[in-house]
């Protein structure tokens, strides 16, 4: 049986009150952006550049919002062009509405949704989300189990300091035995900065962790 391991992540969660934490501004140097209320701006022409690995193994990724949109499971997703070193260009799909953030991709003809953030959740809040409307991926139950690890913290990435950062951790799980016992097949840590988007991600698959860090960006 083929196992689908997602490349990117997201959530369906209950809306809770927003915790009014105050970030530590010691040594803060403003990043080159204007803050807004979104943790993933989706304006046409906005770009994010990332790097992962080092030396000959360094991989660079550029994400650009095209301004186009599509409907997936009754939600309107924005299209993002992904250009990655050594890989064909591909399109990713991002959703941001009513404090919920998600990404969708097509795996083997199945539209998977990964809900990764609700910006009103408290630190420690958890959620479970189906990968598809039916909860099945080619007949296999699949879900995401997520948690808000930190919120409204400061984080330095490649020398730049970001404030109002939310850190989420997601576990992608499948129940191949159909017994209700889900097992983890990958974990993801995401750091969302207010007004910027994802500034760092740590993805662990097969015991190997890959870290991707934001080098620069432009919000239109």
PDB file of C-alpha atoms in Angstrom:
ATOM      1  CA  UNK A   1       0.000   0.000   0.000  1.00  0.00           C
ATOM      2  CA  UNK A   2       1.372   3.416  -0.912  1.00  0.00           C
ATOM      3  CA  UNK A   3       1.962   5.786   1.983  1.00  0.00           C
ATOM      4  CA  UNK A   4       1.490   9.482   1.430  1.00  0.00           C
ATOM      5  CA  UNK A   5       3.740  11.720   3.467  1.00  0.00           C
ATOM      6  CA  UNK A   6       2.851  15.425   3.105  1.00  0.00           C
ATOM      7  CA  UNK A   7       5.457  18.029   2.175  1.00  0.00           C
ATOM      8  CA  UNK A   8       3.772  20.982   3.836  1.00  0.00           C
ATOM      9  CA  UNK A   9       1.266  21.467   6.634  1.00  0.00           C
ATOM     10  CA  UNK A  10      -1.962  23.157   8.058  1.00  0.00           C
ATOM     11  CA  UNK A  11      -5.281  22.882  10.436  1.00  0.00           C
ATOM     12  CA  UNK A  12      -9.038  22.837  11.330  1.00  0.00           C
ATOM     13  CA  UNK A  13      -9.342  24.132  14.889  1.00  0.00           C
ATOM     14  CA  UNK A  14     -11.648  25.598  17.484  1.00  0.00           C
ATOM     15  CA  UNK A  15     -11.382  29.372  17.901  1.00  0.00           C
ATOM     16  CA  UNK A  16     -10.234  30.427  21.360  1.00  0.00           C
ATOM     17  CA  UNK A  17      -9.417  33.789  22.926  1.00  0.00           C
ATOM     18  CA  UNK A  18      -6.151  35.486  22.036  1.00  0.00           C
ATOM     19  CA  UNK A  19      -3.516  35.536  24.759  1.00  0.00           C
ATOM     20  CA  UNK A  20      -2.117  39.036  25.256  1.00  0.00           C
ATOM     21  CA  UNK A  21       1.546  38.165  25.833  1.00  0.00           C
ATOM     22  CA  UNK A  22       4.232  40.845  25.633  1.00  0.00           C
ATOM     23  CA  UNK A  23       7.289  39.828  23.575  1.00  0.00           C
ATOM     24  CA  UNK A  24      10.810  40.296  24.887  1.00  0.00           C
ATOM     25  CA  UNK A  25      12.193  43.253  22.930  1.00  0.00           C
ATOM     26  CA  UNK A  26      15.693  43.155  24.407  1.00  0.00           C
ATOM     27  CA  UNK A  27      18.102  43.781  21.539  1.00  0.00           C
ATOM     28  CA  UNK A  28      15.263  44.067  19.029  1.00  0.00           C
ATOM     29  CA  UNK A  29      16.166  45.305  15.564  1.00  0.00           C
ATOM     30  CA  UNK A  30      13.150  45.924  13.313  1.00  0.00           C
ATOM     31  CA  UNK A  31      12.803  43.620  10.326  1.00  0.00           C
ATOM     32  CA  UNK A  32      12.247  45.310   6.967  1.00  0.00           C
ATOM     33  CA  UNK A  33       8.476  45.112   6.877  1.00  0.00           C
ATOM     34  CA  UNK A  34       5.320  46.784   8.104  1.00  0.00           C
ATOM     35  CA  UNK A  35       3.305  44.718  10.559  1.00  0.00           C
ATOM     36  CA  UNK A  36      -0.291  43.859   9.818  1.00  0.00           C
ATOM     37  CA  UNK A  37      -2.729  41.457  11.443  1.00  0.00           C
ATOM     38  CA  UNK A  38      -1.874  38.468   9.242  1.00  0.00           C
ATOM     39  CA  UNK A  39       0.639  35.711   9.967  1.00  0.00           C
ATOM     40  CA  UNK A  40       0.645  34.808   6.265  1.00  0.00           C
ATOM     41  CA  UNK A  41       0.049  37.806   3.971  1.00  0.00           C
ATOM     42  CA  UNK A  42      -1.405  36.668   0.646  1.00  0.00           C
ATOM     43  CA  UNK A  43      -1.131  39.790  -1.518  1.00  0.00           C
ATOM     44  CA  UNK A  44      -0.256  39.407  -5.206  1.00  0.00           C
ATOM     45  CA  UNK A  45       3.458  39.669  -5.969  1.00  0.00           C
ATOM     46  CA  UNK A  46       4.667  39.039  -2.412  1.00  0.00           C
ATOM     47  CA  UNK A  47       7.791  36.862  -2.320  1.00  0.00           C
ATOM     48  CA  UNK A  48       9.702  34.821   0.259  1.00  0.00           C
ATOM     49  CA  UNK A  49      13.186  33.356  -0.216  1.00  0.00           C
ATOM     50  CA  UNK A  50      14.445  30.468   1.914  1.00  0.00           C
ATOM     51  CA  UNK A  51      17.644  28.487   2.315  1.00  0.00           C
ATOM     52  CA  UNK A  52      18.271  25.040   3.756  1.00  0.00           C
ATOM     53  CA  UNK A  53      21.392  22.897   4.107  1.00  0.00           C
ATOM     54  CA  UNK A  54      24.903  24.248   3.571  1.00  0.00           C
ATOM     55  CA  UNK A  55      27.828  24.082   1.160  1.00  0.00           C
ATOM     56  CA  UNK A  56      27.205  21.835  -1.831  1.00  0.00           C
ATOM     57  CA  UNK A  57      24.015  20.603  -0.156  1.00  0.00           C
ATOM     58  CA  UNK A  58      22.483  24.099   0.076  1.00  0.00           C
ATOM     59  CA  UNK A  59      18.997  24.376  -1.408  1.00  0.00           C
ATOM     60  CA  UNK A  60      17.294  27.677  -2.189  1.00  0.00           C
ATOM     61  CA  UNK A  61      13.537  28.118  -2.521  1.00  0.00           C
ATOM     62  CA  UNK A  62      11.632  31.126  -3.811  1.00  0.00           C
ATOM     63  CA  UNK A  63       7.867  31.481  -3.236  1.00  0.00           C
ATOM     64  CA  UNK A  64       5.821  34.063  -5.160  1.00  0.00           C
ATOM     65  CA  UNK A  65       2.105  34.762  -4.948  1.00  0.00           C
ATOM     66  CA  UNK A  66       0.656  34.864  -8.464  1.00  0.00           C
ATOM     67  CA  UNK A  67      -2.605  36.626  -7.588  1.00  0.00           C
ATOM     68  CA  UNK A  68      -4.638  33.689  -8.890  1.00  0.00           C
ATOM     69  CA  UNK A  69      -6.972  31.650  -6.720  1.00  0.00           C
ATOM     70  CA  UNK A  70      -8.798  28.317  -6.781  1.00  0.00           C
ATOM     71  CA  UNK A  71     -11.511  26.594  -4.737  1.00  0.00           C
ATOM     72  CA  UNK A  72     -10.522  23.511  -2.743  1.00  0.00           C
ATOM     73  CA  UNK A  73     -13.100  21.853  -0.472  1.00  0.00           C
ATOM     74  CA  UNK A  74     -15.250  25.014  -0.543  1.00  0.00           C
ATOM     75  CA  UNK A  75     -12.369  27.253   0.530  1.00  0.00           C
ATOM     76  CA  UNK A  76     -10.639  29.865  -1.628  1.00  0.00           C
ATOM     77  CA  UNK A  77      -6.906  29.199  -1.850  1.00  0.00           C
ATOM     78  CA  UNK A  78      -4.280  31.558  -3.258  1.00  0.00           C
ATOM     79  CA  UNK A  79      -1.707  30.166  -5.692  1.00  0.00           C
ATOM     80  CA  UNK A  80       2.001  30.319  -4.836  1.00  0.00           C
ATOM     81  CA  UNK A  81       4.740  29.524  -7.386  1.00  0.00           C
ATOM     82  CA  UNK A  82       7.537  27.445  -5.840  1.00  0.00           C
ATOM     83  CA  UNK A  83      10.981  27.565  -7.460  1.00  0.00           C
ATOM     84  CA  UNK A  84      13.462  25.256  -5.710  1.00  0.00           C
ATOM     85  CA  UNK A  85      17.068  24.458  -6.594  1.00  0.00           C
ATOM     86  CA  UNK A  86      17.291  21.209  -8.568  1.00  0.00           C
ATOM     87  CA  UNK A  87      13.518  20.648  -8.739  1.00  0.00           C
ATOM     88  CA  UNK A  88      10.793  21.461 -11.285  1.00  0.00           C
ATOM     89  CA  UNK A  89       8.675  24.539 -10.585  1.00  0.00           C
ATOM     90  CA  UNK A  90       5.422  23.708  -8.838  1.00  0.00           C
ATOM     91  CA  UNK A  91       2.301  25.419  -7.530  1.00  0.00           C
ATOM     92  CA  UNK A  92       1.280  25.442  -3.876  1.00  0.00           C
ATOM     93  CA  UNK A  93      -2.055  26.561  -2.453  1.00  0.00           C
ATOM     94  CA  UNK A  94      -2.428  28.784   0.637  1.00  0.00           C
ATOM     95  CA  UNK A  95      -5.532  29.725   2.618  1.00  0.00           C
ATOM     96  CA  UNK A  96      -5.920  32.526   5.165  1.00  0.00           C
ATOM     97  CA  UNK A  97      -9.331  33.547   6.505  1.00  0.00           C
ATOM     98  CA  UNK A  98     -11.012  34.078   9.891  1.00  0.00           C
ATOM     99  CA  UNK A  99      -7.728  33.466  11.776  1.00  0.00           C
ATOM    100  CA  UNK A 100      -7.213  30.053  10.113  1.00  0.00           C
ATOM    101  CA  UNK A 101      -4.190  29.219   7.941  1.00  0.00           C
ATOM    102  CA  UNK A 102      -3.780  26.181   5.729  1.00  0.00           C
ATOM    103  CA  UNK A 103      -1.894  24.748   2.764  1.00  0.00           C
ATOM    104  CA  UNK A 104      -3.184  22.277   0.186  1.00  0.00           C
ATOM    105  CA  UNK A 105      -1.387  19.968  -2.226  1.00  0.00           C
ATOM    106  CA  UNK A 106      -2.279  17.150  -4.609  1.00  0.00           C
ATOM    107  CA  UNK A 107      -0.865  13.725  -3.740  1.00  0.00           C
ATOM    108  CA  UNK A 108      -1.750  10.850  -6.027  1.00  0.00           C
ATOM    109  CA  UNK A 109      -4.877  12.626  -7.258  1.00  0.00           C
ATOM    110  CA  UNK A 110      -6.086  13.427  -3.729  1.00  0.00           C
ATOM    111  CA  UNK A 111      -6.385  17.041  -2.528  1.00  0.00           C
ATOM    112  CA  UNK A 112      -4.840  17.100   0.937  1.00  0.00           C
ATOM    113  CA  UNK A 113      -5.313  19.995   3.362  1.00  0.00           C
ATOM    114  CA  UNK A 114      -2.870  20.752   6.146  1.00  0.00           C
ATOM    115  CA  UNK A 115      -4.251  23.205   8.696  1.00  0.00           C
ATOM    116  CA  UNK A 116      -1.259  24.646  10.544  1.00  0.00           C
ATOM    117  CA  UNK A 117      -2.345  27.703  12.505  1.00  0.00           C
ATOM    118  CA  UNK A 118      -5.183  29.453  14.271  1.00  0.00           C
ATOM    119  CA  UNK A 119      -3.696  32.752  15.449  1.00  0.00           C
ATOM    120  CA  UNK A 120      -6.192  33.049  18.322  1.00  0.00           C
ATOM    121  CA  UNK A 121      -5.159  29.869  20.138  1.00  0.00           C
ATOM    122  CA  UNK A 122      -3.388  29.919  23.514  1.00  0.00           C
ATOM    123  CA  UNK A 123       0.029  28.408  24.153  1.00  0.00           C
ATOM    124  CA  UNK A 124      -0.486  24.698  24.808  1.00  0.00           C
ATOM    125  CA  UNK A 125      -3.794  24.441  22.899  1.00  0.00           C
ATOM    126  CA  UNK A 126      -4.021  21.372  20.661  1.00  0.00           C
ATOM    127  CA  UNK A 127      -6.165  20.247  17.738  1.00  0.00           C
ATOM    128  CA  UNK A 128      -6.798  17.323  15.388  1.00  0.00           C
ATOM    129  CA  UNK A 129      -7.651  17.906  11.719  1.00  0.00           C
ATOM    130  CA  UNK A 130      -8.614  15.587   8.886  1.00  0.00           C
ATOM    131  CA  UNK A 131      -6.360  15.551   5.824  1.00  0.00           C
ATOM    132  CA  UNK A 132      -9.425  15.371   3.554  1.00  0.00           C
ATOM    133  CA  UNK A 133     -13.145  16.136   4.085  1.00  0.00           C
ATOM    134  CA  UNK A 134     -13.820  12.412   4.606  1.00  0.00           C
ATOM    135  CA  UNK A 135     -10.688  11.866   6.684  1.00  0.00           C
ATOM    136  CA  UNK A 136      -9.477   9.207   4.237  1.00  0.00           C
ATOM    137  CA  UNK A 137      -6.397   9.287   1.981  1.00  0.00           C
ATOM    138  CA  UNK A 138      -6.828   6.516  -0.628  1.00  0.00           C
ATOM    139  CA  UNK A 139      -8.921   4.628   1.911  1.00  0.00           C
ATOM    140  CA  UNK A 140      -6.510   5.169   4.819  1.00  0.00           C
ATOM    141  CA  UNK A 141      -7.523   7.445   7.743  1.00  0.00           C
ATOM    142  CA  UNK A 142      -5.163  10.404   7.969  1.00  0.00           C
ATOM    143  CA  UNK A 143      -5.016  13.405  10.233  1.00  0.00           C
ATOM    144  CA  UNK A 144      -2.873  16.167  11.660  1.00  0.00           C
ATOM    145  CA  UNK A 145      -2.401  16.538  15.405  1.00  0.00           C
ATOM    146  CA  UNK A 146      -1.180  20.037  16.214  1.00  0.00           C
ATOM    147  CA  UNK A 147      -0.168  22.203  19.148  1.00  0.00           C
ATOM    148  CA  UNK A 148       0.708  25.841  19.784  1.00  0.00           C
ATOM    149  CA  UNK A 149       4.144  25.594  21.408  1.00  0.00           C
ATOM    150  CA  UNK A 150       4.792  29.329  21.852  1.00  0.00           C
ATOM    151  CA  UNK A 151       3.110  32.590  20.924  1.00  0.00           C
ATOM    152  CA  UNK A 152       4.127  36.239  20.859  1.00  0.00           C
ATOM    153  CA  UNK A 153       7.839  35.446  21.240  1.00  0.00           C
ATOM    154  CA  UNK A 154      10.904  36.921  19.551  1.00  0.00           C
ATOM    155  CA  UNK A 155      13.059  34.800  17.254  1.00  0.00           C
ATOM    156  CA  UNK A 156      16.299  35.505  15.399  1.00  0.00           C
ATOM    157  CA  UNK A 157      16.640  33.868  11.969  1.00  0.00           C
ATOM    158  CA  UNK A 158      19.856  34.424  10.003  1.00  0.00           C
ATOM    159  CA  UNK A 159      20.630  37.565  11.954  1.00  0.00           C
ATOM    160  CA  UNK A 160      17.185  39.155  11.683  1.00  0.00           C
ATOM    161  CA  UNK A 161      14.981  39.553  14.741  1.00  0.00           C
ATOM    162  CA  UNK A 162      11.250  38.973  14.413  1.00  0.00           C
ATOM    163  CA  UNK A 163       8.648  39.713  17.085  1.00  0.00           C
ATOM    164  CA  UNK A 164       5.096  38.429  17.594  1.00  0.00           C
ATOM    165  CA  UNK A 165       6.115  34.941  16.472  1.00  0.00           C
ATOM    166  CA  UNK A 166       3.838  31.909  16.883  1.00  0.00           C
ATOM    167  CA  UNK A 167       5.485  28.467  16.976  1.00  0.00           C
ATOM    168  CA  UNK A 168       3.300  25.475  16.063  1.00  0.00           C
ATOM    169  CA  UNK A 169       4.188  21.786  16.025  1.00  0.00           C
ATOM    170  CA  UNK A 170       2.285  19.319  13.839  1.00  0.00           C
ATOM    171  CA  UNK A 171       2.301  15.550  13.684  1.00  0.00           C
ATOM    172  CA  UNK A 172       1.081  13.883  10.467  1.00  0.00           C
ATOM    173  CA  UNK A 173      -0.556  10.588  11.382  1.00  0.00           C
ATOM    174  CA  UNK A 174      -2.085   7.602   9.564  1.00  0.00           C
ATOM    175  CA  UNK A 175      -4.167   4.670  10.784  1.00  0.00           C
ATOM    176  CA  UNK A 176      -3.165   1.876   8.393  1.00  0.00           C
ATOM    177  CA  UNK A 177      -4.629  -0.789  10.688  1.00  0.00           C
ATOM    178  CA  UNK A 178      -8.082   0.922  10.739  1.00  0.00           C
ATOM    179  CA  UNK A 179      -8.213   0.362  14.495  1.00  0.00           C
ATOM    180  CA  UNK A 180      -8.292   4.002  15.549  1.00  0.00           C
ATOM    181  CA  UNK A 181      -4.619   3.893  16.526  1.00  0.00           C
ATOM    182  CA  UNK A 182      -2.858   6.640  14.569  1.00  0.00           C
ATOM    183  CA  UNK A 183       0.910   6.512  14.122  1.00  0.00           C
ATOM    184  CA  UNK A 184       3.166   9.457  13.308  1.00  0.00           C
ATOM    185  CA  UNK A 185       4.887   9.509   9.911  1.00  0.00           C
ATOM    186  CA  UNK A 186       6.328  13.006  10.070  1.00  0.00           C
ATOM    187  CA  UNK A 187       6.518  16.069  12.310  1.00  0.00           C
ATOM    188  CA  UNK A 188       6.746  19.759  11.501  1.00  0.00           C
ATOM    189  CA  UNK A 189       7.687  22.840  13.509  1.00  0.00           C
ATOM    190  CA  UNK A 190       6.622  26.158  11.995  1.00  0.00           C
ATOM    191  CA  UNK A 191       7.456  29.687  13.107  1.00  0.00           C
ATOM    192  CA  UNK A 192       5.010  32.341  11.866  1.00  0.00           C
ATOM    193  CA  UNK A 193       5.929  36.027  12.277  1.00  0.00           C
ATOM    194  CA  UNK A 194       3.150  38.583  12.272  1.00  0.00           C
ATOM    195  CA  UNK A 195       3.100  40.574   9.038  1.00  0.00           C
ATOM    196  CA  UNK A 196       5.743  38.323   7.455  1.00  0.00           C
ATOM    197  CA  UNK A 197       4.709  34.668   7.212  1.00  0.00           C
ATOM    198  CA  UNK A 198       6.787  31.546   7.865  1.00  0.00           C
ATOM    199  CA  UNK A 199      10.301  32.530   8.949  1.00  0.00           C
ATOM    200  CA  UNK A 200      11.552  29.024   9.755  1.00  0.00           C
ATOM    201  CA  UNK A 201      10.396  25.418   9.441  1.00  0.00           C
ATOM    202  CA  UNK A 202      11.864  22.202  10.833  1.00  0.00           C
ATOM    203  CA  UNK A 203      10.574  19.088   9.050  1.00  0.00           C
ATOM    204  CA  UNK A 204      11.379  15.595  10.348  1.00  0.00           C
ATOM    205  CA  UNK A 205      10.776  12.568   8.135  1.00  0.00           C
ATOM    206  CA  UNK A 206      12.369   9.156   8.617  1.00  0.00           C
ATOM    207  CA  UNK A 207      14.404  10.435  11.542  1.00  0.00           C
ATOM    208  CA  UNK A 208      16.043  13.173   9.443  1.00  0.00           C
ATOM    209  CA  UNK A 209      15.322  16.840  10.165  1.00  0.00           C
ATOM    210  CA  UNK A 210      15.519  19.518   7.501  1.00  0.00           C
ATOM    211  CA  UNK A 211      15.526  23.180   8.542  1.00  0.00           C
ATOM    212  CA  UNK A 212      14.488  25.941   6.150  1.00  0.00           C
ATOM    213  CA  UNK A 213      15.137  29.598   7.061  1.00  0.00           C
ATOM    214  CA  UNK A 214      13.896  32.856   5.580  1.00  0.00           C
ATOM    215  CA  UNK A 215      16.645  34.926   3.967  1.00  0.00           C
ATOM    216  CA  UNK A 216      14.583  37.836   2.627  1.00  0.00           C
ATOM    217  CA  UNK A 217      11.063  38.724   1.542  1.00  0.00           C
ATOM    218  CA  UNK A 218       8.849  41.405  -0.001  1.00  0.00           C
ATOM    219  CA  UNK A 219       5.253  41.968   1.079  1.00  0.00           C
ATOM    220  CA  UNK A 220       3.223  43.883  -1.538  1.00  0.00           C
TER     221      UNK A 220
END
